[in-house]
Short mmCIF file of C-alpha atoms and ligand atoms in Angstrom, two decimals:
data_model
loop_
_atom_site.label_atom_id
_atom_site.label_comp_id
_atom_site.label_asym_id
_atom_site.label_seq_id
_atom_site.Cartn_x
_atom_site.Cartn_y
_atom_site.Cartn_z
CA MET A 1 -11.72 30.33 -12.16
CA PHE A 2 -12.90 28.80 -15.32
CA GLY A 3 -12.37 29.47 -19.04
CA VAL A 4 -13.76 27.88 -22.18
CA TRP A 5 -13.12 28.14 -25.93
CA ALA A 6 -15.84 26.12 -27.83
CA PRO A 7 -17.52 27.27 -30.97
CA GLY A 8 -21.08 26.06 -31.16
CA GLU A 9 -21.35 25.43 -27.48
CA GLU A 10 -23.39 27.46 -24.92
CA VAL A 11 -20.16 28.90 -23.31
CA SER A 12 -21.98 31.16 -20.96
CA LYS A 13 -23.76 28.23 -19.43
CA LEU A 14 -20.62 26.07 -19.41
CA THR A 15 -18.89 28.87 -17.64
CA TYR A 16 -21.74 29.31 -15.11
CA PHE A 17 -21.67 25.59 -14.27
CA GLY A 18 -17.85 25.61 -14.10
CA LEU A 19 -18.11 28.50 -11.62
CA TYR A 20 -20.89 26.83 -9.76
CA ALA A 21 -18.50 23.91 -9.16
CA LEU A 22 -15.89 26.27 -7.89
CA GLN A 23 -18.13 28.36 -5.68
CA HIS A 24 -16.19 27.14 -2.61
CA ARG A 25 -13.10 29.10 -3.81
CA GLY A 26 -14.77 32.50 -3.50
CA GLN A 27 -18.12 33.77 -2.44
CA GLU A 28 -17.85 37.54 -2.52
CA SER A 29 -18.56 38.26 -6.25
CA ALA A 30 -18.88 36.35 -9.53
CA GLY A 31 -18.45 37.42 -13.15
CA ILE A 32 -18.24 36.11 -16.73
CA ALA A 33 -16.47 37.73 -19.72
CA LEU A 34 -17.62 36.50 -23.07
CA SER A 35 -16.67 37.16 -26.65
CA ASP A 36 -18.43 36.46 -29.96
CA GLY A 37 -15.16 37.10 -31.92
CA GLU A 38 -15.86 40.84 -32.33
CA ARG A 39 -16.56 42.24 -28.95
CA ILE A 40 -16.08 41.28 -25.28
CA VAL A 41 -19.00 41.67 -22.76
CA VAL A 42 -18.40 41.46 -19.09
CA TYR A 43 -21.17 40.76 -16.60
CA LYS A 44 -20.29 40.69 -12.88
CA ASP A 45 -21.71 41.50 -9.51
CA MET A 46 -21.39 40.95 -5.75
CA GLY A 47 -22.75 37.70 -4.46
CA LEU A 48 -22.81 33.97 -5.14
CA VAL A 49 -22.81 32.68 -8.75
CA SER A 50 -26.43 31.77 -8.40
CA GLN A 51 -27.30 35.28 -7.23
CA VAL A 52 -25.46 36.97 -9.91
CA PHE A 53 -26.68 35.07 -12.95
CA ASN A 54 -30.02 33.86 -14.15
CA GLU A 55 -31.25 32.12 -17.23
CA ALA A 56 -32.06 35.34 -19.01
CA THR A 57 -28.63 36.93 -18.39
CA LEU A 58 -26.86 33.77 -19.48
CA ASP A 59 -29.02 33.57 -22.66
CA SER A 60 -28.06 37.13 -23.51
CA LEU A 61 -24.36 36.26 -23.31
CA GLN A 62 -23.72 34.78 -26.69
CA GLY A 63 -20.26 33.82 -28.07
CA HIS A 64 -17.71 31.09 -28.41
CA LEU A 65 -15.16 32.16 -25.77
CA ALA A 66 -15.54 32.93 -22.12
CA ILE A 67 -13.79 33.27 -18.80
CA GLY A 68 -15.45 33.30 -15.40
CA HIS A 69 -14.34 34.05 -11.90
CA CYS A 70 -15.77 33.82 -8.29
CA ARG A 71 -13.76 36.07 -6.00
CA TYR A 72 -12.49 35.71 -2.51
CA SER A 73 -10.37 38.77 -1.92
CA THR A 74 -6.73 38.64 -1.03
CA THR A 75 -5.80 42.08 -2.44
CA GLY A 76 -8.21 44.83 -2.37
CA SER A 77 -11.65 45.23 -0.69
CA PRO A 78 -14.55 42.93 -1.59
CA VAL A 79 -16.39 45.57 -3.59
CA TRP A 80 -17.93 45.65 -7.08
CA GLU A 81 -15.02 47.57 -8.56
CA ASN A 82 -12.64 44.79 -7.61
CA ALA A 83 -14.86 41.93 -8.87
CA GLN A 84 -13.47 39.83 -11.69
CA PRO A 85 -13.00 39.28 -14.60
CA THR A 86 -11.30 42.69 -14.80
CA PHE A 87 -11.52 44.41 -18.18
CA TYR A 88 -9.36 46.98 -19.90
CA THR A 89 -9.71 48.40 -23.31
CA ALA A 90 -6.50 47.63 -25.16
CA ARG A 91 -5.37 49.77 -28.00
CA ALA A 92 -6.18 46.87 -30.38
CA GLY A 93 -9.39 45.78 -28.68
CA GLY A 94 -10.33 44.54 -25.24
CA LEU A 95 -8.74 42.30 -22.61
CA ALA A 96 -10.44 40.51 -19.75
CA LEU A 97 -8.68 38.57 -16.99
CA GLY A 98 -9.47 36.35 -14.02
CA HIS A 99 -6.84 35.61 -11.38
CA ASN A 100 -6.48 32.98 -8.67
CA GLY A 101 -3.60 33.74 -6.36
CA ASN A 102 -1.89 36.74 -4.95
CA LEU A 103 1.10 38.63 -6.40
CA ILE A 104 3.95 39.77 -4.23
CA ASN A 105 5.57 42.40 -6.40
CA THR A 106 2.46 44.48 -7.06
CA PRO A 107 3.97 47.90 -6.28
CA GLU A 108 6.79 47.25 -8.76
CA LEU A 109 4.33 46.09 -11.36
CA ALA A 110 1.99 49.08 -10.67
CA ALA A 111 4.85 51.44 -11.35
CA MET A 112 5.12 50.00 -14.85
CA LEU A 113 1.55 51.06 -15.69
CA PRO A 114 1.28 53.98 -18.09
CA ASP A 115 -0.07 57.19 -16.50
CA ASP A 116 -3.57 56.71 -17.98
CA ARG A 117 -3.96 53.39 -16.35
CA ARG A 118 -2.81 54.30 -12.83
CA GLY A 119 -5.34 53.88 -9.95
CA ALA A 120 -5.63 50.11 -10.01
CA THR A 121 -6.78 48.77 -6.67
CA THR A 122 -5.92 45.06 -6.97
CA ASP A 123 -2.89 43.16 -8.26
CA THR A 124 -5.29 41.59 -10.86
CA GLU A 125 -6.19 44.98 -12.23
CA VAL A 126 -2.58 45.93 -12.45
CA LEU A 127 -1.86 42.75 -14.49
CA THR A 128 -4.82 43.46 -16.85
CA GLY A 129 -3.65 47.00 -17.42
CA LEU A 130 -0.14 45.83 -18.32
CA LEU A 131 -1.29 43.07 -20.58
CA ALA A 132 -3.71 45.56 -22.33
CA ASP A 133 -0.94 48.07 -22.79
CA ASN A 134 0.27 46.51 -26.01
CA PRO A 135 -0.02 48.94 -28.93
CA ASP A 136 2.48 47.11 -31.15
CA ARG A 137 2.19 43.54 -29.98
CA SER A 138 -0.34 40.70 -29.85
CA THR A 139 -1.75 39.67 -26.36
CA GLU A 140 0.41 36.57 -26.59
CA GLU A 141 3.58 38.66 -27.14
CA ALA A 142 2.67 40.98 -24.34
CA ALA A 143 2.02 38.04 -21.99
CA LEU A 144 5.33 36.40 -22.80
CA GLU A 145 7.04 39.73 -22.06
CA LEU A 146 5.17 40.51 -18.88
CA LEU A 147 4.79 37.13 -17.10
CA PRO A 148 8.53 36.54 -16.36
CA LYS A 149 8.41 39.83 -14.34
CA VAL A 150 5.43 38.81 -12.22
CA GLN A 151 6.16 37.26 -8.84
CA GLY A 152 3.86 35.45 -6.48
CA ALA A 153 0.98 33.10 -7.01
CA PHE A 154 -1.04 33.37 -10.24
CA SER A 155 -3.22 31.08 -12.19
CA LEU A 156 -4.65 33.35 -14.89
CA ALA A 157 -7.32 32.90 -17.39
CA PHE A 158 -7.48 35.82 -19.85
CA MET A 159 -8.93 36.55 -23.23
CA ASP A 160 -8.99 39.04 -26.08
CA GLU A 161 -11.81 38.89 -28.70
CA THR A 162 -10.63 35.69 -30.34
CA THR A 163 -8.30 33.83 -28.01
CA LEU A 164 -8.31 32.15 -24.60
CA TYR A 165 -5.07 32.24 -22.59
CA ALA A 166 -4.15 30.39 -19.53
CA ALA A 167 -0.87 30.94 -17.44
CA ARG A 168 0.42 29.53 -14.17
CA ASP A 169 3.23 30.96 -12.01
CA PRO A 170 6.61 29.09 -12.07
CA GLN A 171 5.90 27.63 -8.63
CA GLY A 172 2.44 26.42 -9.62
CA ILE A 173 1.11 27.40 -6.23
CA ARG A 174 -2.55 27.33 -7.06
CA PRO A 175 -3.94 24.40 -9.04
CA PHE A 176 -4.88 24.88 -12.76
CA VAL A 177 -5.95 22.25 -15.27
CA LEU A 178 -6.72 21.86 -18.93
CA GLY A 179 -9.67 19.80 -20.16
CA ARG A 180 -11.00 18.78 -23.54
CA LEU A 181 -14.67 19.36 -24.70
CA GLU A 182 -16.17 17.69 -27.69
CA ASN A 183 -15.90 20.99 -29.58
CA GLY A 184 -13.23 22.82 -27.78
CA TRP A 185 -11.19 23.26 -24.57
CA ALA A 186 -11.71 24.36 -20.99
CA VAL A 187 -9.38 25.45 -18.21
CA ALA A 188 -10.31 25.37 -14.56
CA SER A 189 -8.89 25.88 -11.03
CA GLU A 190 -9.91 22.34 -10.13
CA THR A 191 -10.59 19.10 -12.03
CA ALA A 192 -14.00 18.89 -10.33
CA ALA A 193 -15.14 21.83 -12.56
CA LEU A 194 -14.07 19.87 -15.64
CA ASP A 195 -16.09 16.86 -14.53
CA ILE A 196 -19.18 18.99 -14.01
CA VAL A 197 -19.16 20.49 -17.51
CA GLY A 198 -18.38 17.12 -19.14
CA ALA A 199 -14.83 17.99 -20.13
CA THR A 200 -12.15 15.29 -20.07
CA TYR A 201 -9.09 16.00 -17.96
CA GLU A 202 -6.25 16.51 -20.32
CA ARG A 203 -3.42 17.66 -18.08
CA GLU A 204 -2.29 20.19 -15.46
CA ILE A 205 -1.19 23.62 -16.92
CA GLU A 206 2.46 23.48 -15.97
CA PRO A 207 4.16 25.90 -13.69
CA GLY A 208 5.69 28.61 -15.96
CA GLU A 209 3.58 27.78 -18.86
CA LEU A 210 1.31 29.90 -21.06
CA ILE A 211 -1.37 28.20 -23.04
CA THR A 212 -3.08 29.72 -26.04
CA VAL A 213 -6.38 28.37 -27.37
CA ASP A 214 -7.94 29.53 -30.68
CA GLU A 215 -9.14 28.05 -33.95
CA ARG A 216 -5.68 26.68 -34.49
CA GLY A 217 -5.87 24.50 -31.45
CA VAL A 218 -3.98 24.54 -28.18
CA ARG A 219 -0.48 25.97 -28.12
CA SER A 220 2.05 25.81 -25.25
CA GLN A 221 4.87 28.13 -24.52
CA ARG A 222 7.12 28.41 -21.52
CA PHE A 223 7.76 31.89 -20.04
CA ALA A 224 9.85 30.64 -17.04
CA PRO A 225 11.40 27.28 -15.81
CA ALA A 226 9.18 25.29 -13.55
CA ALA A 227 10.06 25.26 -9.81
CA PRO A 228 6.96 23.52 -8.38
CA LYS A 229 5.76 24.55 -4.87
CA GLY A 230 2.07 23.54 -4.88
CA CYS A 231 -0.03 24.84 -1.95
CA LEU A 232 -0.26 22.14 0.80
CA PHE A 233 -3.35 23.84 2.21
CA GLU A 234 -5.29 22.92 -0.97
CA TYR A 235 -5.15 19.35 0.28
CA VAL A 236 -6.20 20.29 3.76
CA TYR A 237 -9.07 22.57 3.10
CA LEU A 238 -9.23 24.71 -0.03
CA ALA A 239 -9.90 22.17 -2.88
CA ARG A 240 -12.97 20.13 -3.17
CA PRO A 241 -12.59 16.48 -2.08
CA ASP A 242 -13.53 15.34 -5.62
CA THR A 243 -10.67 17.23 -7.20
CA THR A 244 -7.30 15.66 -8.17
CA ILE A 245 -4.13 17.68 -7.72
CA ALA A 246 -0.76 16.48 -8.98
CA GLY A 247 -2.21 13.07 -9.56
CA ARG A 248 -3.56 12.68 -6.01
CA ASN A 249 -7.25 12.72 -5.21
CA VAL A 250 -7.92 15.21 -2.41
CA ASN A 251 -10.42 13.03 -0.57
CA SER A 252 -8.06 10.14 -0.50
CA SER A 253 -5.27 12.24 0.89
CA ARG A 254 -7.62 13.65 3.60
CA VAL A 255 -8.77 10.15 4.59
CA GLU A 256 -5.16 9.03 4.80
CA VAL A 257 -4.29 12.01 7.01
CA GLY A 258 -7.18 10.94 9.32
CA ARG A 259 -5.70 7.40 9.55
CA ARG A 260 -2.30 8.75 10.32
CA LEU A 261 -3.84 11.16 12.93
CA ALA A 262 -5.50 8.17 14.69
CA LYS A 263 -2.16 6.44 15.01
CA GLN A 264 -0.21 9.55 15.99
CA HIS A 265 -2.78 10.93 18.44
CA PRO A 266 -5.17 8.25 19.71
CA ALA A 267 -8.02 8.99 22.05
CA GLU A 268 -10.16 6.95 24.36
CA ALA A 269 -13.66 7.70 22.96
CA ASP A 270 -16.98 6.25 21.92
CA LEU A 271 -17.52 8.14 18.66
CA VAL A 272 -15.58 9.96 15.96
CA ILE A 273 -17.58 12.93 14.59
CA PRO A 274 -16.48 15.33 11.82
CA VAL A 275 -16.84 19.08 11.70
CA PRO A 276 -18.77 19.00 8.37
CA GLU A 277 -17.91 19.11 5.66
CA SER A 278 -14.16 19.85 5.33
CA GLY A 279 -13.47 17.66 8.36
CA THR A 280 -15.47 14.65 7.12
CA PRO A 281 -12.86 12.62 5.07
CA ALA A 282 -10.18 12.92 7.81
CA ALA A 283 -12.89 11.85 10.42
CA VAL A 284 -13.55 8.77 8.27
CA GLY A 285 -9.88 8.04 8.23
CA TYR A 286 -9.63 8.54 11.99
CA ALA A 287 -12.45 6.15 12.57
CA ASP A 288 -10.90 3.70 10.24
CA GLY A 289 -7.44 4.02 11.76
CA SER A 290 -8.73 3.88 15.40
CA GLY A 291 -11.62 1.37 15.17
CA ILE A 292 -13.88 3.94 16.92
CA PRO A 293 -17.27 4.17 15.22
CA PHE A 294 -17.87 7.16 12.95
CA ALA A 295 -21.08 9.17 13.42
CA GLN A 296 -22.58 12.42 12.13
CA GLY A 297 -23.01 14.43 15.30
CA LEU A 298 -23.33 17.81 13.73
CA VAL A 299 -25.73 18.97 11.08
CA LYS A 300 -24.59 21.63 8.70
CA ASN A 301 -26.76 24.10 6.96
CA SER A 302 -25.18 24.07 3.53
CA TYR A 303 -26.96 27.28 2.52
CA VAL A 304 -25.14 29.44 4.95
CA GLY A 305 -22.30 31.21 3.19
CA ARG A 306 -21.43 34.74 2.51
CA THR A 307 -24.72 36.61 2.12
CA PHE A 308 -25.78 40.19 1.95
CA ILE A 309 -27.68 39.81 5.21
CA GLN A 310 -25.39 40.35 8.15
CA PRO A 311 -26.66 39.02 11.39
CA SER A 312 -27.78 41.60 13.84
CA GLN A 313 -26.09 41.61 17.22
CA THR A 314 -28.72 39.47 18.73
CA LEU A 315 -28.39 36.85 15.93
CA ARG A 316 -24.64 37.04 16.01
CA GLN A 317 -24.68 35.62 19.46
CA LEU A 318 -26.17 32.52 18.07
CA GLY A 319 -22.90 32.36 16.07
CA ILE A 320 -22.02 29.05 14.89
CA ARG A 321 -25.43 27.60 15.31
CA LEU A 322 -26.45 29.26 12.03
CA LYS A 323 -24.06 26.88 10.37
CA LEU A 324 -23.85 23.81 12.64
CA ASN A 325 -26.32 22.31 14.99
CA PRO A 326 -25.54 19.28 17.25
CA LEU A 327 -27.58 16.07 17.23
CA ARG A 328 -28.19 15.59 20.90
CA GLU A 329 -29.39 12.04 20.46
CA VAL A 330 -26.01 11.03 19.06
CA ILE A 331 -23.82 13.13 21.34
CA GLU A 332 -25.38 12.89 24.78
CA GLY A 333 -23.22 10.98 27.35
CA ARG A 334 -20.63 10.09 24.73
CA ARG A 335 -16.84 10.67 24.69
CA LEU A 336 -16.27 12.29 21.36
CA VAL A 337 -13.28 12.69 19.04
CA VAL A 338 -14.08 15.74 16.90
CA VAL A 339 -12.05 15.95 13.71
CA ASP A 340 -11.64 19.33 11.99
CA ASP A 341 -9.28 20.34 9.08
CA SER A 342 -7.49 23.26 10.70
CA ILE A 343 -7.47 25.85 13.39
CA VAL A 344 -6.79 29.44 12.35
CA ARG A 345 -8.16 31.84 14.99
CA GLY A 346 -9.75 29.20 17.19
CA ASN A 347 -13.09 30.93 17.50
CA THR A 348 -14.98 28.25 15.64
CA GLN A 349 -13.56 25.45 17.78
CA ARG A 350 -14.22 27.29 21.00
CA ALA A 351 -17.86 27.74 20.10
CA LEU A 352 -18.07 24.17 18.83
CA VAL A 353 -16.67 22.63 21.98
CA ARG A 354 -19.16 24.66 24.10
CA MET A 355 -22.00 23.59 21.89
CA LEU A 356 -21.17 20.00 22.14
CA ARG A 357 -20.91 20.10 25.97
CA GLU A 358 -24.36 21.84 26.05
CA ALA A 359 -25.62 19.00 23.95
CA GLY A 360 -24.42 16.56 26.65
CA ALA A 361 -21.04 15.26 25.34
CA ALA A 362 -19.20 13.51 28.24
CA GLU A 363 -15.71 14.41 26.75
CA VAL A 364 -14.58 16.34 23.70
CA HIS A 365 -11.21 15.40 22.19
CA VAL A 366 -10.25 17.66 19.23
CA ARG A 367 -8.03 16.28 16.50
CA ILE A 368 -6.86 18.45 13.64
CA SER A 369 -5.87 17.08 10.29
CA SER A 370 -3.20 19.83 9.65
CA PRO A 371 -0.35 21.17 11.69
CA PRO A 372 -0.83 24.46 13.55
CA VAL A 373 -1.20 27.39 11.19
CA MET A 374 1.44 29.69 12.48
CA TRP A 375 2.39 31.91 9.58
CA PRO A 376 0.44 34.15 7.23
CA CYS A 377 -0.05 33.31 3.62
CA TYR A 378 1.07 35.69 0.91
CA TYR A 379 0.08 33.56 -2.03
CA GLY A 380 -3.70 33.75 -2.12
CA VAL A 381 -5.18 32.64 1.20
CA ASP A 382 -6.44 35.48 3.42
CA PHE A 383 -5.19 34.07 6.67
CA ALA A 384 -5.02 36.49 9.54
CA THR A 385 -1.86 38.27 10.52
CA LYS A 386 0.49 36.23 12.69
CA ALA A 387 -0.84 38.19 15.73
CA GLU A 388 -4.37 36.85 14.98
CA LEU A 389 -3.34 33.23 14.31
CA VAL A 390 -3.98 31.37 17.57
CA ALA A 391 -1.16 28.87 16.97
CA GLY A 392 1.25 31.73 16.23
CA ASN A 393 0.93 32.88 19.78
CA LEU A 394 -0.17 29.92 21.95
CA SER A 395 1.18 26.40 22.60
CA THR A 396 -1.01 23.45 21.87
CA GLU A 397 -1.85 23.15 25.56
CA GLU A 398 -2.78 26.72 25.79
CA ILE A 399 -5.00 26.43 22.69
CA ARG A 400 -6.58 23.42 24.31
CA ALA A 401 -7.43 25.38 27.37
CA SER A 402 -8.56 28.29 25.26
CA ILE A 403 -11.03 26.20 23.35
CA GLY A 404 -12.13 24.24 26.34
CA ALA A 405 -11.40 20.75 24.98
CA ASP A 406 -10.39 17.74 27.04
CA SER A 407 -7.49 17.11 24.66
CA LEU A 408 -6.21 18.61 21.49
CA ALA A 409 -3.71 17.33 18.96
CA PHE A 410 -2.54 18.20 15.41
CA ILE A 411 -1.11 16.01 12.76
CA ASP A 412 2.65 16.31 12.16
CA LEU A 413 3.75 18.24 9.05
CA GLU A 414 5.71 15.15 7.81
CA GLU A 415 2.63 12.91 8.15
CA LEU A 416 0.47 15.35 6.21
CA VAL A 417 3.02 15.73 3.50
CA GLN A 418 3.30 11.85 3.16
CA ALA A 419 -0.50 11.62 2.85
CA THR A 420 -0.47 13.88 -0.25
CA GLU A 421 2.06 11.58 -1.98
CA VAL A 422 3.82 14.72 -3.27
CA PRO A 423 7.53 15.16 -2.41
CA LYS A 424 8.01 17.67 0.28
CA GLU A 425 10.29 19.86 -1.76
CA ARG A 426 7.51 20.34 -4.32
CA LEU A 427 5.10 21.73 -1.76
CA CYS A 428 4.63 25.21 -0.26
CA ARG A 429 4.25 24.64 3.48
CA ALA A 430 4.96 28.17 4.60
CA CYS A 431 1.85 28.74 6.70
CA PHE A 432 2.95 25.66 8.79
CA ASP A 433 6.73 25.92 8.82
CA GLY A 434 7.45 29.59 7.98
CA VAL A 435 9.62 28.60 4.89
CA TYR A 436 8.46 30.88 2.08
CA PRO A 437 9.22 29.53 -1.36
CA ILE A 438 9.20 33.14 -2.75
CA GLU A 439 10.69 35.73 -0.68
CA VAL A 440 8.25 38.41 0.23
CA ASP A 441 9.28 42.05 0.61
CA GLU A 442 7.87 43.71 3.69
CA ALA A 443 6.98 46.82 1.66
CA ALA A 444 4.83 44.80 -0.76
CA ARG A 445 2.68 43.16 1.89
CA GLY A 446 -0.77 44.22 2.81
CA LYS A 447 -4.18 43.43 1.41
CA TYR A 448 -5.13 47.15 0.98
CA LEU A 449 -1.78 48.31 -0.26
CA LEU A 450 -2.95 49.71 -3.60
CA GLU A 451 -6.15 51.25 -2.19
CA LYS A 452 -4.10 53.15 0.42
CA SER A 453 -1.56 54.28 -2.21
CA CYS A 454 -4.24 55.56 -4.54
CA GLY A 455 -5.90 57.46 -1.73
CA ASN A 456 -8.98 55.34 -1.34
CA ALA A 457 -9.87 54.59 2.27
CA ALA A 458 -9.54 50.86 2.57
CA GLU A 459 -12.93 49.33 3.01
CA ARG A 460 -12.81 46.60 5.46
CA PRO A 461 -14.34 43.25 4.59
CA LEU A 462 -17.89 42.69 5.87
CA ALA A 463 -16.99 39.20 6.96
CA ARG A 464 -14.54 36.51 6.12
CA GLY A 465 -15.79 34.01 3.67
CA ARG A 466 -13.48 31.14 4.50
CA ARG A 467 -11.24 30.42 7.39
S1 LIG B 501 1.46 29.59 2.77
FE1 LIG B 501 0.03 27.90 3.20
S2 LIG B 501 -1.92 28.51 2.34
FE2 LIG B 501 -0.29 29.85 1.47
S3 LIG B 501 0.32 28.81 -0.43
FE3 LIG B 501 1.75 28.15 1.17
S4 LIG B 501 0.79 26.17 1.94
FE4 LIG B 501 -0.80 27.31 0.79
#
């Protein structure tokens, strides 16, 4: 998610590049809402940022204020109607909104919508409807009244015709930062997006803070006290390695986890190879910590992501090879330590171990730079249900046998936390330890909750974008 307020700048292109830098956070759909001070225009479609926008589209989007979003669905189906930014006509104009996270009191909020705005199919659409329902108040006043009632994970960028707003939930679960441009301001899900548009990092948007940006500058207000619980999985997998969260560079923390993993779970091996690319920093750390040489034993096709072309049954059997291909010359006859960031369902690792053995690996020792994922996430990561999480049902030894590795080990939670340099009590670790920082009501769970309640048959996702 990205937002910019910068008169005189090409804000559509800045937003495009910001989204491009954040593409890893969502590959289902992309959109930009832009205002020239009089009117908001929203352009969005299914697909990657580079598939949705071209030079001509961006040139046609003229204004000084924009928000952009690339979606990975955690509430509602991955369909055009649910793409963001969402837009509602407010009684005093328009309102567009982009959301990173997942709310946990959506039914309660949906019940607050006026009759003519019922039928929202995502938590984001509910929020937009409520913010736009402000006949007698400014958007800012409406936000200050609404946000204390919203529960769950939300980093929000929203806008009316003249003003950019950014808000972050009191736990600050998803990252969100403010940057300064020569002629304005930008907000982004990750610092890497600020770097890429040439914005200077100013600070994190604080948990429980609402920021307003207009011709009067940046104003900050607090809508709730901060109770920080940043997502630990951002450090493991979600965030780019060149991003900094809570003062800690993500790459450095991943390398440090790898060093600790080598000390905690050594292996007799000839080479350390990463599962590219999210396993690479931890593999570098493992090699450093163990003294075993590092090598690239798998080649990744960077262009395989979520596409409109679904593999046929025949091609699907090639499975992982579309993404990763082993370098036989490196692997053959070697005892390998293979470092990956996480195991969710276990399917990837099973296919990977088989592929490495077929390429001639003498031994395959799998090392994972996070603890077993045993619990679902209700705050913006579309992990499987507990029943589908391999570590929710099997012991480490059973998982090892299931993926066919010679050995398997996970980093301890304490070691991972220490590598982030963030105090444990300021992190959400729920998918690893089952301790949820915001209690989740059973009745409010479910990705397709609103689609079911409004009578639409829930459309199942075509495929998962990320693990
Ligand atoms: S449950 Fe896991 S993935 Fe979800 S916010 Fe907490 S640490 Fe992050």
